[in-house]
């Protein structure tokens, strides 16, 4: 696997592959790779001839007081994992390579950017949409792989790609979980021993709520009960919502394709998760 730091180098490598008729997949990450990321690479390898992975802790998607400075940077371990996973190219740009100091353009997916996680992390999704749009323009892949754990992010990127006619197929990949159900995340490392024990209850609340939806119970009541269960478990819940899967609007009784979205804080760690199902 080659590691490149400059936009021009990545463009040249990809141009050569494309000239040779290769199909190119892209896996954008912020590093601190875990099995969830490696599954993205494994899925990418199934349908592409070359896999490009980026590691870039994107400053514009962190708000004031968030964990940009302390976000785990584990480049050497990440490089070893990507070598083992047989990725072809690691793009590891410095921030100056991605953002001009006087950059004036940002991408906003109206509405979707402001709800759920967006309401609690103002500006976060503009940072995500902008950097993903830029990375797509740099790598110019045929397809790009995103984990379903960040379901709002996945929906936002699909919407951006549709609205801006970006010629990249977005491929969703199933969430990878620990044996006790906790969704794998780079931020799980922030949990202390006691919090790590409690953390799988977020997924349990989602699974219980799914059963309650399928049993025909009232949605507002299900959301209230889930929040009470999380509060009693020690979480501070940002939101717990029963949504339509296509656009993340609040689901009504006529909607059949659903996603339950949740975000809750345990101590200083913010966890997000979701379950998707058809009624
Ligand atoms: O999901 C992430 O790791 C990031 O939000 C992404 C998509 C790499 C953009 O910085």
Coordinates of C-alpha atoms and ligand atoms in Angstrom, one line a residue:
X1 CA 0.0 0.0 0.0
X2 CA 1.4 3.4 -0.9
X3 CA 0.8 6.4 1.4
X4 CA 0.4 9.8 -0.3
X5 CA 0.0 13.2 1.3
X6 CA -0.6 15.6 -1.6
X7 CA -3.7 16.1 -3.7
X8 CA -1.7 16.1 -6.9
X9 CA -0.1 12.8 -6.1
X10 CA -3.4 11.1 -5.4
X11 CA -4.9 12.5 -8.6
X12 CA -2.0 11.2 -10.6
X13 CA -2.2 7.7 -9.0
X14 CA -5.9 7.4 -9.6
X15 CA -5.6 8.8 -13.2
X16 CA -3.2 6.0 -14.0
X17 CA -5.5 3.4 -12.6
X18 CA -8.5 4.8 -14.4
X19 CA -6.5 4.9 -17.7
X20 CA -5.9 1.2 -17.1
X21 CA -9.7 0.6 -16.8
X22 CA -9.7 0.0 -13.1
X23 CA -12.8 0.5 -10.9
X24 CA -11.9 2.7 -7.9
X25 CA -13.5 2.5 -4.5
X26 CA -13.1 5.1 -1.7
X27 CA -13.3 4.8 2.1
X28 CA -13.1 8.1 3.9
X29 CA -12.2 7.9 7.6
X30 CA -10.9 10.0 10.4
X31 CA -8.5 7.1 11.5
X32 CA -8.3 5.3 14.8
X33 CA -9.5 2.3 12.7
X34 CA -11.6 -0.5 14.2
X35 CA -13.3 -3.5 12.7
X36 CA -16.2 -1.4 11.4
X37 CA -13.7 0.6 9.2
X38 CA -12.0 -2.6 8.1
X39 CA -15.4 -4.0 7.0
X40 CA -15.8 -1.0 4.7
X41 CA -12.5 -1.8 3.1
X42 CA -13.4 -5.5 2.8
X43 CA -16.7 -4.6 1.1
X44 CA -15.0 -2.1 -1.2
X45 CA -12.5 -4.8 -2.3
X46 CA -15.4 -7.1 -3.3
X47 CA -16.6 -4.7 -6.1
X48 CA -13.6 -2.6 -7.0
X49 CA -10.1 -3.1 -8.5
X50 CA -8.4 -0.5 -6.3
X51 CA -9.3 0.8 -2.8
X52 CA -8.3 4.3 -1.6
X53 CA -8.7 5.1 2.1
X54 CA -8.3 8.6 3.5
X55 CA -7.4 9.4 7.1
X56 CA -8.2 13.1 7.9
X57 CA -9.4 14.4 11.2
X58 CA -11.5 17.1 9.7
X59 CA -11.4 20.2 11.8
X60 CA -14.5 21.8 10.3
X61 CA -16.9 19.1 11.6
X62 CA -15.9 19.7 15.3
X63 CA -17.6 22.4 17.2
X64 CA -16.0 24.6 19.9
X65 CA -15.3 22.5 23.1
X66 CA -15.6 19.2 21.1
X67 CA -12.8 16.6 20.9
X68 CA -10.8 17.8 17.8
X69 CA -7.6 18.2 19.7
X70 CA -7.9 15.0 21.7
X71 CA -9.4 12.8 18.9
X72 CA -7.3 9.7 18.8
X73 CA -4.6 9.9 16.1
X74 CA -3.1 6.4 15.6
X75 CA -1.5 6.6 12.2
X76 CA 1.1 3.8 12.5
X77 CA -1.4 1.3 13.8
X78 CA -3.9 2.4 11.2
X79 CA -1.3 2.0 8.4
X80 CA -0.6 -1.6 9.6
X81 CA -4.3 -2.5 9.7
X82 CA -4.8 -1.1 6.1
X83 CA -1.8 -3.0 4.9
X84 CA -3.3 -6.2 6.3
X85 CA -6.7 -5.4 4.8
X86 CA -4.9 -4.9 1.4
X87 CA -6.0 -1.4 0.7
X88 CA -4.1 0.1 -2.2
X89 CA -3.6 3.7 -1.3
X90 CA -3.7 5.7 1.9
X91 CA -4.3 9.4 1.5
X92 CA -3.1 11.1 4.6
X93 CA -3.2 14.9 3.9
X94 CA -2.2 17.7 6.3
X95 CA -5.0 20.2 6.9
X96 CA -3.4 22.8 4.7
X97 CA -3.6 20.4 1.7
X98 CA -7.4 20.2 2.2
X99 CA -8.4 23.8 3.2
X100 CA -7.1 27.0 1.7
X101 CA -6.7 29.6 4.5
X102 CA -9.2 31.8 2.9
X103 CA -11.7 29.1 1.8
X104 CA -15.1 30.6 1.2
X105 CA -17.2 27.7 0.0
X106 CA -19.2 25.3 2.2
X107 CA -21.8 22.6 1.4
X108 CA -25.0 22.6 3.3
X109 CA -27.7 20.0 3.0
X110 CA -30.6 22.2 4.2
X111 CA -32.9 20.7 6.8
X112 CA -31.1 17.4 7.2
X113 CA -28.0 19.2 8.6
X114 CA -29.9 20.9 11.3
X115 CA -31.9 18.0 12.8
X116 CA -31.0 15.3 15.3
X117 CA -27.2 15.3 15.7
X118 CA -27.2 18.6 13.7
X119 CA -29.3 20.3 16.4
X120 CA -26.8 19.3 19.1
X121 CA -23.6 19.9 17.0
X122 CA -24.3 23.1 15.1
X123 CA -22.1 23.2 11.9
X124 CA -21.1 19.6 12.2
X125 CA -22.9 18.3 9.1
X126 CA -21.8 21.3 7.0
X127 CA -18.2 20.3 7.9
X128 CA -18.9 16.7 6.9
X129 CA -20.7 17.5 3.6
X130 CA -17.9 20.0 2.6
X131 CA -15.0 17.6 3.3
X132 CA -16.7 14.6 1.7
X133 CA -17.5 16.7 -1.4
X134 CA -13.9 17.8 -1.5
X135 CA -12.5 14.3 -1.0
X136 CA -14.8 13.0 -3.8
X137 CA -13.4 15.7 -6.1
X138 CA -9.8 14.8 -5.1
X139 CA -10.1 11.0 -5.4
X140 CA -12.8 10.9 -8.1
X141 CA -13.8 7.3 -7.1
X142 CA -16.5 5.2 -8.8
X143 CA -18.0 4.3 -5.5
X144 CA -17.6 5.2 -1.8
X145 CA -18.4 3.2 1.3
X146 CA -20.0 4.5 4.5
X147 CA -21.1 2.8 7.7
X148 CA -24.8 2.7 8.6
X149 CA -24.0 3.5 12.2
X150 CA -23.9 7.2 11.2
X151 CA -27.2 6.9 9.5
X152 CA -27.9 10.6 9.4
X153 CA -24.5 11.2 7.8
X154 CA -25.2 8.5 5.2
X155 CA -28.5 10.1 4.4
X156 CA -26.9 13.5 4.1
X157 CA -24.2 12.3 1.8
X158 CA -26.7 10.4 -0.4
X159 CA -28.8 13.6 -0.6
X160 CA -25.7 15.8 -1.5
X161 CA -24.6 13.3 -4.2
X162 CA -28.1 13.4 -5.7
X163 CA -28.5 17.1 -5.5
X164 CA -25.1 18.0 -6.9
X165 CA -25.0 15.2 -9.5
X166 CA -21.8 13.8 -8.1
X167 CA -20.9 10.7 -10.1
X168 CA -20.1 8.4 -7.1
X169 CA -22.2 5.4 -6.1
X170 CA -22.7 5.5 -2.3
X171 CA -22.6 2.0 -0.8
X172 CA -23.9 1.6 2.8
X173 CA -22.3 -1.0 5.0
X174 CA -23.8 -2.8 8.1
X175 CA -22.7 -1.6 11.6
X176 CA -20.2 -3.8 13.3
X177 CA -21.0 -4.5 16.9
X178 CA -19.2 -5.8 20.0
X179 CA -20.4 -9.1 21.4
X180 CA -22.7 -7.2 23.8
X181 CA -24.3 -5.2 21.0
X182 CA -22.4 -1.9 21.4
X183 CA -21.8 -0.4 18.0
X184 CA -18.1 0.0 17.3
X185 CA -16.9 3.6 17.3
X186 CA -13.5 5.4 17.6
X187 CA -15.1 7.2 20.6
X188 CA -15.8 4.0 22.6
X189 CA -12.2 4.3 23.9
X190 CA -13.4 7.3 25.9
X191 CA -15.7 5.2 28.1
X192 CA -14.5 4.2 31.5
X193 CA -15.0 0.7 32.9
X194 CA -18.4 1.4 34.4
X195 CA -19.7 3.4 31.4
X196 CA -18.5 0.6 29.0
X197 CA -20.7 -1.8 31.0
X198 CA -23.8 0.5 30.6
X199 CA -23.1 1.5 27.0
X200 CA -24.8 -1.5 25.2
X201 CA -28.2 -0.4 26.8
X202 CA -28.4 2.2 24.0
X203 CA -28.7 -0.6 21.4
X204 CA -31.1 -2.5 23.8
X205 CA -33.3 0.6 24.0
X206 CA -33.4 0.7 20.2
X207 CA -34.2 -3.0 19.8
X208 CA -37.0 -2.8 22.5
X209 CA -38.4 0.2 20.7
X210 CA -38.4 -1.7 17.4
X211 CA -40.4 -4.6 19.0
X212 CA -42.8 -2.1 20.4
X213 CA -43.3 -0.5 17.0
X214 CA -43.9 -3.9 15.5
X215 CA -46.4 -4.6 18.3
X216 CA -48.4 -1.6 17.1
X217 CA -47.8 0.7 20.2
X218 CA -48.1 4.5 20.1
X219 CA -44.9 6.1 18.7
X220 CA -44.7 9.0 21.1
X221 CA -45.1 6.7 24.1
X222 CA -42.4 4.4 22.8
X223 CA -40.0 7.3 22.5
X224 CA -40.9 8.5 26.0
X225 CA -40.3 5.0 27.5
X226 CA -37.0 4.6 25.7
X227 CA -35.8 8.0 27.0
X228 CA -36.9 7.0 30.6
X229 CA -35.0 3.7 30.3
X230 CA -31.8 5.5 29.1
X231 CA -32.1 8.2 31.8
X232 CA -32.5 5.5 34.5
X233 CA -29.4 3.7 33.1
X234 CA -27.3 6.9 33.5
X235 CA -27.5 8.3 30.0
X236 CA -28.2 11.9 29.1
X237 CA -30.3 11.6 25.9
X238 CA -30.0 14.1 23.1
X239 CA -32.7 12.5 21.0
X240 CA -34.6 9.2 20.4
X241 CA -36.7 9.3 17.3
X242 CA -38.8 7.0 15.2
X243 CA -38.2 8.2 11.6
X244 CA -39.0 7.5 8.0
X245 CA -35.9 5.9 6.5
X246 CA -36.0 7.8 3.2
X247 CA -35.7 11.4 4.5
X248 CA -35.5 11.1 8.4
X249 CA -38.8 12.9 8.8
X250 CA -40.8 11.8 11.9
X251 CA -42.6 8.6 11.0
X252 CA -46.4 8.3 10.8
X253 CA -48.5 5.2 11.1
X254 CA -48.6 4.9 7.2
X255 CA -44.8 4.8 6.9
X256 CA -43.4 1.2 6.4
X257 CA -39.7 1.7 6.0
X258 CA -38.4 3.0 9.3
X259 CA -35.2 3.9 11.2
X260 CA -35.0 4.5 14.9
X261 CA -32.3 7.1 15.6
X262 CA -30.7 7.7 19.0
X263 CA -27.9 9.8 20.5
X264 CA -27.1 9.9 24.2
X265 CA -24.2 10.9 26.4
X266 CA -22.5 8.8 29.0
X267 CA -20.2 11.0 31.0
X268 CA -18.1 12.8 28.4
X269 CA -18.7 10.2 25.6
X270 CA -21.5 10.8 23.1
X271 CA -22.8 7.6 21.5
X272 CA -25.0 7.3 18.5
X273 CA -26.8 4.2 17.1
X274 CA -29.8 3.2 15.1
X275 CA -31.9 0.2 13.9
X276 CA -33.5 -0.1 10.6
X277 CA -36.5 -2.3 9.7
X278 CA -39.7 -2.6 7.7
X279 CA -43.1 -2.6 9.4
Ligands
LIG1 O1 -17.6 9.2 9.4 C1 -16.5 9.8 9.5 O2 -15.4 9.3 9.9 C2 -16.3 11.3 9.0 O3 -17.5 12.0 9.3 C3 -16.0 11.3 7.5 C4 -17.1 10.8 6.6 C5 -14.7 10.6 7.2 C6 -15.8 12.8 7.1 O4 -14.8 13.4 7.8

